[in-house]
């Protein structure tokens, strides 16, 4: 919530790995028509065999296999970049 307060216009996805892989995405209301947080989380976690749920503005998910978390990060960047027509490094 603190990051969203400091950058209310930014799309944010956090991905972490431990015993499982987990993701949380937040999309500002102004961009929900272009990028759904729910779809974004699902696209990222699909490579780890996971899925998520939530709303267009905020979603979270998990996957049992954390070994592909780097691929999940790459998928998240590619998906958001394509939806928003920007390059994400």
Short mmCIF file of C-alpha atoms in Angstrom, two decimals:
data_model
loop_
_atom_site.label_atom_id
_atom_site.label_comp_id
_atom_site.label_asym_id
_atom_site.label_seq_id
_atom_site.Cartn_x
_atom_site.Cartn_y
_atom_site.Cartn_z
CA UNK A 1 0.00 0.00 0.00
CA UNK A 2 2.86 2.40 0.70
CA UNK A 3 4.24 2.00 -2.83
CA UNK A 4 0.79 2.58 -4.32
CA UNK A 5 0.44 5.73 -2.22
CA UNK A 6 3.80 7.08 -3.38
CA UNK A 7 3.23 6.15 -7.05
CA UNK A 8 -0.55 6.07 -7.61
CA UNK A 9 -0.09 6.07 -11.40
CA UNK A 10 2.24 3.04 -11.49
CA UNK A 11 1.39 -0.58 -12.22
CA UNK A 12 3.15 -2.82 -9.70
CA UNK A 13 3.71 -6.56 -9.48
CA UNK A 14 5.63 -8.21 -6.68
CA UNK A 15 6.80 -11.79 -7.24
CA UNK A 16 8.54 -13.86 -4.60
CA UNK A 17 9.67 -17.42 -4.11
CA UNK A 18 10.15 -19.57 -1.04
CA UNK A 19 8.40 -22.90 -0.58
CA UNK A 20 5.96 -21.60 -3.21
CA UNK A 21 5.90 -18.75 -5.71
CA UNK A 22 3.57 -15.84 -4.98
CA UNK A 23 2.53 -12.72 -6.86
CA UNK A 24 0.61 -9.56 -6.04
CA UNK A 25 -0.38 -7.00 -8.68
CA UNK A 26 -1.87 -3.52 -8.36
CA UNK A 27 -3.15 -1.54 -11.36
CA UNK A 28 -4.41 2.05 -11.06
CA UNK A 29 -8.07 2.56 -11.91
CA UNK A 30 -7.12 4.71 -14.92
CA UNK A 31 -5.29 1.73 -16.50
CA UNK A 32 -7.69 -1.09 -15.59
CA UNK A 33 -9.20 -0.98 -19.09
CA UNK A 34 -5.80 -1.73 -20.61
CA UNK A 35 -4.30 -4.10 -18.01
CA UNK A 36 -6.24 -6.29 -15.59
CA UNK A 37 -4.33 -7.20 -12.41
CA UNK A 38 -6.15 -10.55 -12.33
CA UNK A 39 -5.16 -11.48 -15.88
CA UNK A 40 -1.63 -10.19 -15.28
CA UNK A 41 -1.12 -12.42 -12.21
CA UNK A 42 -2.53 -15.44 -14.04
CA UNK A 43 -0.26 -14.86 -17.04
CA UNK A 44 2.82 -14.56 -14.82
CA UNK A 45 2.11 -17.59 -12.63
CA UNK A 46 1.02 -19.86 -15.47
CA UNK A 47 4.68 -20.76 -16.19
CA UNK A 48 4.98 -22.01 -12.59
CA UNK A 49 1.77 -24.00 -12.75
CA UNK A 50 -0.08 -21.49 -10.60
CA UNK A 51 -3.00 -19.13 -10.82
CA UNK A 52 -4.49 -16.16 -9.11
CA UNK A 53 -7.64 -14.29 -8.48
CA UNK A 54 -8.89 -10.87 -7.62
CA UNK A 55 -10.21 -7.80 -9.33
CA UNK A 56 -8.98 -5.70 -12.26
CA UNK A 57 -7.27 -3.29 -9.84
CA UNK A 58 -5.72 -5.74 -7.37
CA UNK A 59 -5.02 -9.47 -7.57
CA UNK A 60 -2.83 -12.12 -6.00
CA UNK A 61 -1.91 -15.70 -6.69
CA UNK A 62 0.41 -18.57 -5.91
CA UNK A 63 2.12 -21.56 -7.51
CA UNK A 64 3.49 -24.67 -5.87
CA UNK A 65 6.65 -24.71 -8.00
CA UNK A 66 8.93 -21.75 -7.21
CA UNK A 67 11.77 -22.90 -9.49
CA UNK A 68 10.43 -20.98 -12.50
CA UNK A 69 10.02 -17.64 -10.74
CA UNK A 70 12.46 -15.97 -13.16
CA UNK A 71 10.28 -17.12 -16.06
CA UNK A 72 7.22 -15.78 -14.21
CA UNK A 73 8.93 -12.39 -13.89
CA UNK A 74 9.77 -12.39 -17.60
CA UNK A 75 6.20 -13.36 -18.51
CA UNK A 76 4.83 -10.58 -16.27
CA UNK A 77 7.04 -7.96 -17.92
CA UNK A 78 6.21 -9.14 -21.42
CA UNK A 79 2.45 -9.24 -20.75
CA UNK A 80 2.26 -5.81 -19.10
CA UNK A 81 4.52 -4.29 -21.75
CA UNK A 82 2.34 -5.64 -24.54
CA UNK A 83 -0.90 -4.51 -22.89
CA UNK A 84 0.39 -1.03 -22.13
CA UNK A 85 2.44 -0.69 -25.35
CA UNK A 86 5.65 0.03 -23.42
CA UNK A 87 9.00 -1.66 -22.93
CA UNK A 88 9.64 -2.88 -19.39
CA UNK A 89 13.23 -3.57 -18.38
#
